[in-house]
């Protein structure tokens, strides 16, 4: 008879039943410990935030959530509200920066109108001297010539609100000297002595941040209101100054034409 070769996979007769079961369990555990197809970014935190964003619509709604889930949801909503308030505060700061640049431009524009009007007043002084010379020319028997003046040249009107200039200069000087430490319009944030441990404490911290940001936003809106009032006052002043400048320029134009006619007549004779 031929002997059958003993297979390596045959069971050892000296092994006990418990050892066989242990080895079988070990093989099963190795097989079940194969790596799962999980996204590297799919952490429990991000998964929870995804549920918070859609208000648990995909998991049965708020009423079917555990207390722990609801606490995390409350903290998430508080943090999102804080971000939204800070976003509003940032927009208000950008608006205030634009308003500040507008005020500076209006100030420069007002100064330019004043300088232009002062130049017109200087032209009036020189033109008056020329008119006197033209009036004295023409001989003894010639008719005395006098310029036709319908109104006096008033020159620039000094109605500028000095506080409009001082306000801008003071703020600019403080910035240049580095006296403005914290961002404009923002208060110093509250300092927490210890890290919040419970959800209620975290929500309370976020509420404090929101209160500080809303207070800063309210102060900034008051500043924007004052700046808008300053803009309106400055525009009214400039409109009034432009009206007077227009009248003076029209008067000078009329007198220059009369002086040119007088000069041409003298040259013709």
CSV table of N, CA and C in Angstrom, one decimal, residues 132-248:
chain,number,residue,atom,x,y,z
A,132,UNK,N,-8.2,151.9,-14.8
A,132,UNK,CA,-7.9,153.3,-14.5
A,132,UNK,C,-6.9,153.9,-15.6
A,133,UNK,N,-6.0,153.0,-16.0
A,133,UNK,CA,-5.1,153.5,-17.0
A,133,UNK,C,-5.8,153.7,-18.3
A,134,UNK,N,-6.7,152.8,-18.7
A,134,UNK,CA,-7.5,153.0,-19.9
A,134,UNK,C,-8.4,154.2,-19.9
A,135,UNK,N,-8.9,154.5,-18.7
A,135,UNK,CA,-9.8,155.7,-18.5
A,135,UNK,C,-9.0,157.0,-18.7
A,136,UNK,N,-7.7,157.0,-18.3
A,136,UNK,CA,-6.9,158.2,-18.4
A,136,UNK,C,-6.4,158.5,-19.8
A,137,UNK,N,-6.4,157.5,-20.7
A,137,UNK,CA,-5.9,157.7,-22.0
A,137,UNK,C,-7.0,158.3,-22.9
A,138,UNK,N,-6.5,158.8,-24.1
A,138,UNK,CA,-7.5,159.3,-25.1
A,138,UNK,C,-7.4,160.8,-25.3
A,139,UNK,N,-6.7,161.6,-24.6
A,139,UNK,CA,-6.5,163.0,-24.8
A,139,UNK,C,-7.5,163.8,-23.9
A,140,UNK,N,-7.3,165.2,-24.1
A,140,UNK,CA,-8.0,166.1,-23.2
A,140,UNK,C,-9.5,166.1,-23.6
A,141,UNK,N,-9.7,166.1,-25.0
A,141,UNK,CA,-11.1,166.3,-25.4
A,141,UNK,C,-11.9,165.0,-25.6
A,142,UNK,N,-11.3,163.9,-25.3
A,142,UNK,CA,-12.0,162.7,-25.4
A,142,UNK,C,-12.9,162.5,-24.2
A,143,UNK,N,-13.9,161.7,-24.5
A,143,UNK,CA,-14.9,161.4,-23.4
A,143,UNK,C,-14.3,160.5,-22.4
A,144,UNK,N,-14.6,160.8,-21.1
A,144,UNK,CA,-14.0,160.0,-20.1
A,144,UNK,C,-14.7,158.6,-20.1
A,145,UNK,N,-13.8,157.6,-20.0
A,145,UNK,CA,-14.3,156.2,-20.0
A,145,UNK,C,-14.3,155.6,-18.7
A,146,UNK,N,-15.4,155.1,-18.3
A,146,UNK,CA,-15.4,154.4,-17.0
A,146,UNK,C,-15.9,152.9,-17.2
A,147,UNK,N,-15.3,152.0,-16.6
A,147,UNK,CA,-15.8,150.6,-16.8
A,147,UNK,C,-17.2,150.4,-16.2
A,148,UNK,N,-17.9,149.5,-16.8
A,148,UNK,CA,-19.3,149.2,-16.3
A,148,UNK,C,-19.2,148.1,-15.3
A,149,UNK,N,-19.5,148.4,-14.1
A,149,UNK,CA,-19.4,147.4,-13.0
A,149,UNK,C,-20.9,147.2,-12.5
A,150,UNK,N,-21.3,146.0,-12.6
A,150,UNK,CA,-22.7,145.7,-12.2
A,150,UNK,C,-22.7,145.2,-10.7
A,151,UNK,N,-21.6,144.7,-10.2
A,151,UNK,CA,-21.5,144.2,-8.8
A,151,UNK,C,-20.0,144.2,-8.4
A,152,UNK,N,-19.8,144.2,-7.1
A,152,UNK,CA,-18.5,144.2,-6.6
A,152,UNK,C,-18.0,142.7,-6.5
A,153,UNK,N,-16.7,142.5,-6.7
A,153,UNK,CA,-16.2,141.2,-6.6
A,153,UNK,C,-16.0,140.9,-5.1
A,154,UNK,N,-16.7,139.8,-4.6
A,154,UNK,CA,-16.6,139.6,-3.2
A,154,UNK,C,-15.5,138.7,-2.7
A,155,UNK,N,-14.9,137.9,-3.7
A,155,UNK,CA,-13.9,137.0,-3.3
A,155,UNK,C,-14.4,135.8,-2.6
A,156,UNK,N,-13.5,134.9,-2.1
A,156,UNK,CA,-13.9,133.7,-1.5
A,156,UNK,C,-14.7,133.9,-0.2
A,157,UNK,N,-15.7,133.1,0.1
A,157,UNK,CA,-16.5,133.3,1.3
A,157,UNK,C,-15.9,132.4,2.4
A,158,UNK,N,-15.7,133.0,3.5
A,158,UNK,CA,-15.1,132.2,4.6
A,158,UNK,C,-16.2,131.7,5.5
A,159,UNK,N,-16.8,130.5,5.0
A,159,UNK,CA,-17.8,129.9,5.8
A,159,UNK,C,-17.5,128.5,6.1
A,160,UNK,N,-16.3,128.1,5.9
A,160,UNK,CA,-15.9,126.7,6.2
A,160,UNK,C,-15.9,126.4,7.7
A,161,UNK,N,-16.5,125.2,8.0
A,161,UNK,CA,-16.5,124.8,9.4
A,161,UNK,C,-15.1,124.2,9.8
A,162,UNK,N,-14.5,125.0,10.7
A,162,UNK,CA,-13.1,124.6,11.1
A,162,UNK,C,-13.0,123.2,11.7
A,163,UNK,N,-14.1,122.8,12.4
A,163,UNK,CA,-14.1,121.5,13.0
A,163,UNK,C,-14.0,120.4,12.0
A,164,UNK,N,-14.4,120.6,10.8
A,164,UNK,CA,-14.3,119.7,9.7
A,164,UNK,C,-12.9,119.4,9.4
A,165,UNK,N,-12.0,120.4,9.4
A,165,UNK,CA,-10.6,120.3,9.2
A,165,UNK,C,-9.9,119.7,10.4
A,166,UNK,N,-10.2,120.3,11.6
A,166,UNK,CA,-9.5,119.8,12.8
A,166,UNK,C,-9.8,118.3,13.1
A,167,UNK,N,-11.0,117.9,12.8
A,167,UNK,CA,-11.3,116.5,13.0
A,167,UNK,C,-10.4,115.6,12.2
A,168,UNK,N,-10.3,115.9,10.9
A,168,UNK,CA,-9.5,115.1,10.1
A,168,UNK,C,-8.0,115.1,10.4
A,169,UNK,N,-7.5,116.3,10.8
A,169,UNK,CA,-6.1,116.5,11.1
A,169,UNK,C,-5.8,115.8,12.4
A,170,UNK,N,-6.6,115.9,13.4
A,170,UNK,CA,-6.4,115.2,14.7
A,170,UNK,C,-6.3,113.7,14.5
A,171,UNK,N,-7.2,113.1,13.8
A,171,UNK,CA,-7.1,111.7,13.6
A,171,UNK,C,-5.9,111.3,12.8
A,172,UNK,N,-5.5,112.1,11.8
A,172,UNK,CA,-4.3,111.8,11.0
A,172,UNK,C,-3.1,111.9,11.9
A,173,UNK,N,-3.0,112.9,12.7
A,173,UNK,CA,-1.8,113.1,13.6
A,173,UNK,C,-1.7,111.9,14.6
A,174,UNK,N,-2.9,111.5,15.1
A,174,UNK,CA,-2.8,110.4,16.1
A,174,UNK,C,-2.3,109.1,15.4
A,175,UNK,N,-2.7,108.9,14.2
A,175,UNK,CA,-2.3,107.7,13.4
A,175,UNK,C,-0.8,107.8,13.1
A,176,UNK,N,-0.3,109.0,12.7
A,176,UNK,CA,1.1,109.1,12.4
A,176,UNK,C,2.0,108.9,13.6
A,177,UNK,N,1.5,109.3,14.8
A,177,UNK,CA,2.3,109.2,16.0
A,177,UNK,C,2.1,107.8,16.6
A,178,UNK,N,1.3,107.0,16.1
A,178,UNK,CA,1.1,105.6,16.6
A,178,UNK,C,0.3,105.6,17.9
A,179,UNK,N,-0.5,106.6,18.1
A,179,UNK,CA,-1.3,106.6,19.4
A,179,UNK,C,-2.6,105.7,19.3
A,180,UNK,N,-2.9,105.3,18.1
A,180,UNK,CA,-4.1,104.4,17.9
A,180,UNK,C,-3.6,103.0,17.9
A,181,UNK,N,-3.7,102.4,19.1
A,181,UNK,CA,-3.2,101.0,19.2
A,181,UNK,C,-4.1,99.9,18.6
A,182,UNK,N,-5.4,99.9,19.0
A,182,UNK,CA,-6.3,98.9,18.5
A,182,UNK,C,-6.9,99.4,17.2
A,183,UNK,N,-7.6,98.5,16.4
A,183,UNK,CA,-8.2,98.9,15.2
A,183,UNK,C,-9.3,100.0,15.5
A,184,UNK,N,-9.5,100.9,14.6
A,184,UNK,CA,-10.4,102.0,14.8
A,184,UNK,C,-11.8,101.5,15.0
A,185,UNK,N,-12.5,102.0,16.0
A,185,UNK,CA,-13.8,101.6,16.3
A,185,UNK,C,-14.1,100.3,17.0
A,186,UNK,N,-13.0,99.6,17.3
A,186,UNK,CA,-13.2,98.3,18.0
A,186,UNK,C,-12.7,98.5,19.5
A,187,UNK,N,-13.4,97.8,20.3
A,187,UNK,CA,-13.1,97.8,21.7
A,187,UNK,C,-12.2,96.6,22.0
A,188,UNK,N,-11.6,96.6,23.2
A,188,UNK,CA,-10.7,95.5,23.5
A,188,UNK,C,-11.5,94.3,23.9
A,189,UNK,N,-11.2,93.1,23.3
A,189,UNK,CA,-12.0,91.9,23.5
A,189,UNK,C,-11.9,91.5,25.0
A,190,UNK,N,-12.9,90.8,25.5
A,190,UNK,CA,-12.9,90.4,26.9
A,190,UNK,C,-12.0,89.2,27.0
A,191,UNK,N,-11.3,89.1,28.1
A,191,UNK,CA,-10.3,88.1,28.4
A,191,UNK,C,-11.0,87.0,29.3
A,192,UNK,N,-10.9,85.8,28.8
A,192,UNK,CA,-11.4,84.6,29.6
A,192,UNK,C,-10.3,84.0,30.4
A,193,UNK,N,-10.6,83.9,31.7
A,193,UNK,CA,-9.5,83.4,32.6
A,193,UNK,C,-9.3,81.9,32.4
A,194,UNK,N,-10.3,81.1,32.0
A,194,UNK,CA,-10.1,79.7,31.7
A,194,UNK,C,-10.8,79.3,30.5
A,195,UNK,N,-10.4,78.2,29.9
A,195,UNK,CA,-11.0,77.7,28.7
A,195,UNK,C,-12.4,77.1,29.0
A,196,UNK,N,-13.4,77.5,28.2
A,196,UNK,CA,-14.7,76.9,28.5
A,196,UNK,C,-14.7,75.4,28.3
A,197,UNK,N,-15.4,74.7,29.2
A,197,UNK,CA,-15.4,73.2,29.1
A,197,UNK,C,-16.7,72.7,28.6
A,198,UNK,N,-17.8,73.3,29.1
A,198,UNK,CA,-19.1,72.8,28.7
A,198,UNK,C,-19.7,73.6,27.5
A,199,UNK,N,-20.7,73.0,26.9
A,199,UNK,CA,-21.3,73.7,25.8
A,199,UNK,C,-22.0,75.0,26.2
A,200,UNK,N,-22.5,75.1,27.4
A,200,UNK,CA,-23.1,76.3,27.8
A,200,UNK,C,-22.1,77.4,28.0
A,201,UNK,N,-20.9,77.1,28.5
A,201,UNK,CA,-19.9,78.1,28.6
A,201,UNK,C,-19.4,78.5,27.3
A,202,UNK,N,-19.3,77.6,26.3
A,202,UNK,CA,-18.8,78.0,25.0
A,202,UNK,C,-19.8,79.0,24.3
A,203,UNK,N,-21.1,78.7,24.5
A,203,UNK,CA,-22.1,79.5,24.0
A,203,UNK,C,-22.1,80.9,24.6
A,204,UNK,N,-21.8,80.9,25.9
A,204,UNK,CA,-21.7,82.2,26.6
A,204,UNK,C,-20.5,83.0,26.2
A,205,UNK,N,-19.4,82.4,25.9
A,205,UNK,CA,-18.2,83.1,25.3
A,205,UNK,C,-18.6,83.7,24.0
A,206,UNK,N,-19.3,82.9,23.1
A,206,UNK,CA,-19.6,83.5,21.8
A,206,UNK,C,-20.6,84.6,22.0
A,207,UNK,N,-21.5,84.6,22.9
A,207,UNK,CA,-22.4,85.7,23.1
A,207,UNK,C,-21.7,86.9,23.6
A,208,UNK,N,-20.7,86.8,24.4
A,208,UNK,CA,-19.8,87.9,24.8
A,208,UNK,C,-19.1,88.5,23.6
A,209,UNK,N,-18.6,87.7,22.7
A,209,UNK,CA,-18.0,88.2,21.5
A,209,UNK,C,-19.0,88.9,20.6
A,210,UNK,N,-20.2,88.4,20.5
A,210,UNK,CA,-21.2,89.1,19.7
A,210,UNK,C,-21.6,90.4,20.3
A,211,UNK,N,-21.7,90.5,21.7
A,211,UNK,CA,-22.0,91.7,22.3
A,211,UNK,C,-21.0,92.8,22.1
A,212,UNK,N,-19.7,92.4,22.2
A,212,UNK,CA,-18.6,93.3,21.9
A,212,UNK,C,-18.6,93.8,20.5
A,213,UNK,N,-18.8,92.9,19.5
A,213,UNK,CA,-18.8,93.2,18.1
A,213,UNK,C,-20.0,94.1,17.8
A,214,UNK,N,-21.2,93.9,18.4
A,214,UNK,CA,-22.4,94.7,18.1
A,214,UNK,C,-22.2,96.1,18.7
A,215,UNK,N,-21.5,96.2,19.9
A,215,UNK,CA,-21.2,97.5,20.5
A,215,UNK,C,-20.3,98.3,19.6
A,216,UNK,N,-19.3,97.6,19.0
A,216,UNK,CA,-18.3,98.3,18.1
A,216,UNK,C,-19.1,98.7,16.8
A,217,UNK,N,-20.0,97.8,16.4
A,217,UNK,CA,-20.7,98.2,15.2
A,217,UNK,C,-21.6,99.4,15.4
A,218,UNK,N,-22.2,99.5,16.6
A,218,UNK,CA,-23.1,100.6,16.9
A,218,UNK,C,-22.3,101.9,16.9
A,219,UNK,N,-21.1,101.8,17.6
A,219,UNK,CA,-20.2,103.0,17.6
A,219,UNK,C,-19.8,103.4,16.2
A,220,UNK,N,-19.5,102.4,15.4
A,220,UNK,CA,-19.1,102.8,14.0
A,220,UNK,C,-20.2,103.4,13.2
A,221,UNK,N,-21.4,102.9,13.4
A,221,UNK,CA,-22.5,103.5,12.7
A,221,UNK,C,-22.8,104.9,13.1
A,222,UNK,N,-22.5,105.2,14.4
A,222,UNK,CA,-22.6,106.6,14.8
A,222,UNK,C,-21.6,107.5,14.2
A,223,UNK,N,-20.3,106.9,14.0
A,223,UNK,CA,-19.3,107.7,13.3
A,223,UNK,C,-19.7,107.9,11.9
A,224,UNK,N,-20.2,106.9,11.2
A,224,UNK,CA,-20.6,107.0,9.8
A,224,UNK,C,-21.7,108.1,9.7
A,225,UNK,N,-22.6,108.1,10.7
A,225,UNK,CA,-23.7,109.1,10.6
A,225,UNK,C,-23.1,110.5,10.7
A,226,UNK,N,-22.1,110.7,11.6
A,226,UNK,CA,-21.5,112.0,11.8
A,226,UNK,C,-20.7,112.4,10.5
A,227,UNK,N,-20.0,111.4,9.9
A,227,UNK,CA,-19.3,111.6,8.7
A,227,UNK,C,-20.2,112.0,7.5
A,228,UNK,N,-21.4,111.3,7.5
A,228,UNK,CA,-22.3,111.7,6.4
A,228,UNK,C,-22.8,113.1,6.6
A,229,UNK,N,-23.1,113.5,7.9
A,229,UNK,CA,-23.5,114.9,8.1
A,229,UNK,C,-22.4,115.9,7.7
A,230,UNK,N,-21.1,115.5,8.0
A,230,UNK,CA,-20.0,116.4,7.6
A,230,UNK,C,-20.0,116.5,6.1
A,231,UNK,N,-20.2,115.4,5.4
A,231,UNK,CA,-20.2,115.4,3.9
A,231,UNK,C,-21.2,116.4,3.4
A,232,UNK,N,-22.5,116.2,3.9
A,232,UNK,CA,-23.6,117.1,3.5
A,232,UNK,C,-23.3,118.5,3.7
A,233,UNK,N,-22.8,118.9,4.9
A,233,UNK,CA,-22.5,120.3,5.2
A,233,UNK,C,-21.4,120.8,4.3
A,234,UNK,N,-20.4,120.0,4.0
A,234,UNK,CA,-19.3,120.5,3.2
A,234,UNK,C,-19.8,120.7,1.7
A,235,UNK,N,-20.6,119.8,1.3
A,235,UNK,CA,-21.2,119.9,-0.1
A,235,UNK,C,-22.0,121.1,-0.2
A,236,UNK,N,-22.8,121.4,0.8
A,236,UNK,CA,-23.7,122.6,0.8
A,236,UNK,C,-22.8,123.9,0.7
A,237,UNK,N,-21.7,123.9,1.5
A,237,UNK,CA,-20.8,125.0,1.6
A,237,UNK,C,-20.1,125.2,0.2
A,238,UNK,N,-19.7,124.1,-0.4
A,238,UNK,CA,-19.0,124.2,-1.7
A,238,UNK,C,-20.0,124.7,-2.8
A,239,UNK,N,-21.2,124.2,-2.7
A,239,UNK,CA,-22.2,124.6,-3.7
A,239,UNK,C,-22.5,126.1,-3.6
A,240,UNK,N,-22.5,126.6,-2.4
A,240,UNK,CA,-22.7,128.1,-2.2
A,240,UNK,C,-21.5,128.8,-2.6
A,241,UNK,N,-20.3,128.3,-2.4
A,241,UNK,CA,-19.1,128.9,-2.8
A,241,UNK,C,-19.0,129.0,-4.3
A,242,UNK,N,-19.4,127.9,-5.0
A,242,UNK,CA,-19.4,127.8,-6.4
A,242,UNK,C,-20.3,128.8,-7.1
A,243,UNK,N,-21.5,129.1,-6.4
A,243,UNK,CA,-22.4,130.1,-6.9
A,243,UNK,C,-21.8,131.5,-6.9
A,244,UNK,N,-21.1,131.8,-5.8
A,244,UNK,CA,-20.5,133.1,-5.7
A,244,UNK,C,-19.3,133.2,-6.6
A,245,UNK,N,-18.6,132.1,-6.8
A,245,UNK,CA,-17.4,132.1,-7.7
A,245,UNK,C,-18.0,132.3,-9.2
A,246,UNK,N,-19.0,131.7,-9.5
A,246,UNK,CA,-19.6,131.9,-10.8
A,246,UNK,C,-20.0,133.3,-11.1
A,247,UNK,N,-20.7,133.9,-10.1
A,247,UNK,CA,-21.1,135.3,-10.2
A,247,UNK,C,-19.9,136.3,-10.4
A,248,UNK,N,-18.8,136.0,-9.6
A,248,UNK,CA,-17.6,136.9,-9.8
A,248,UNK,C,-16.9,136.7,-11.1
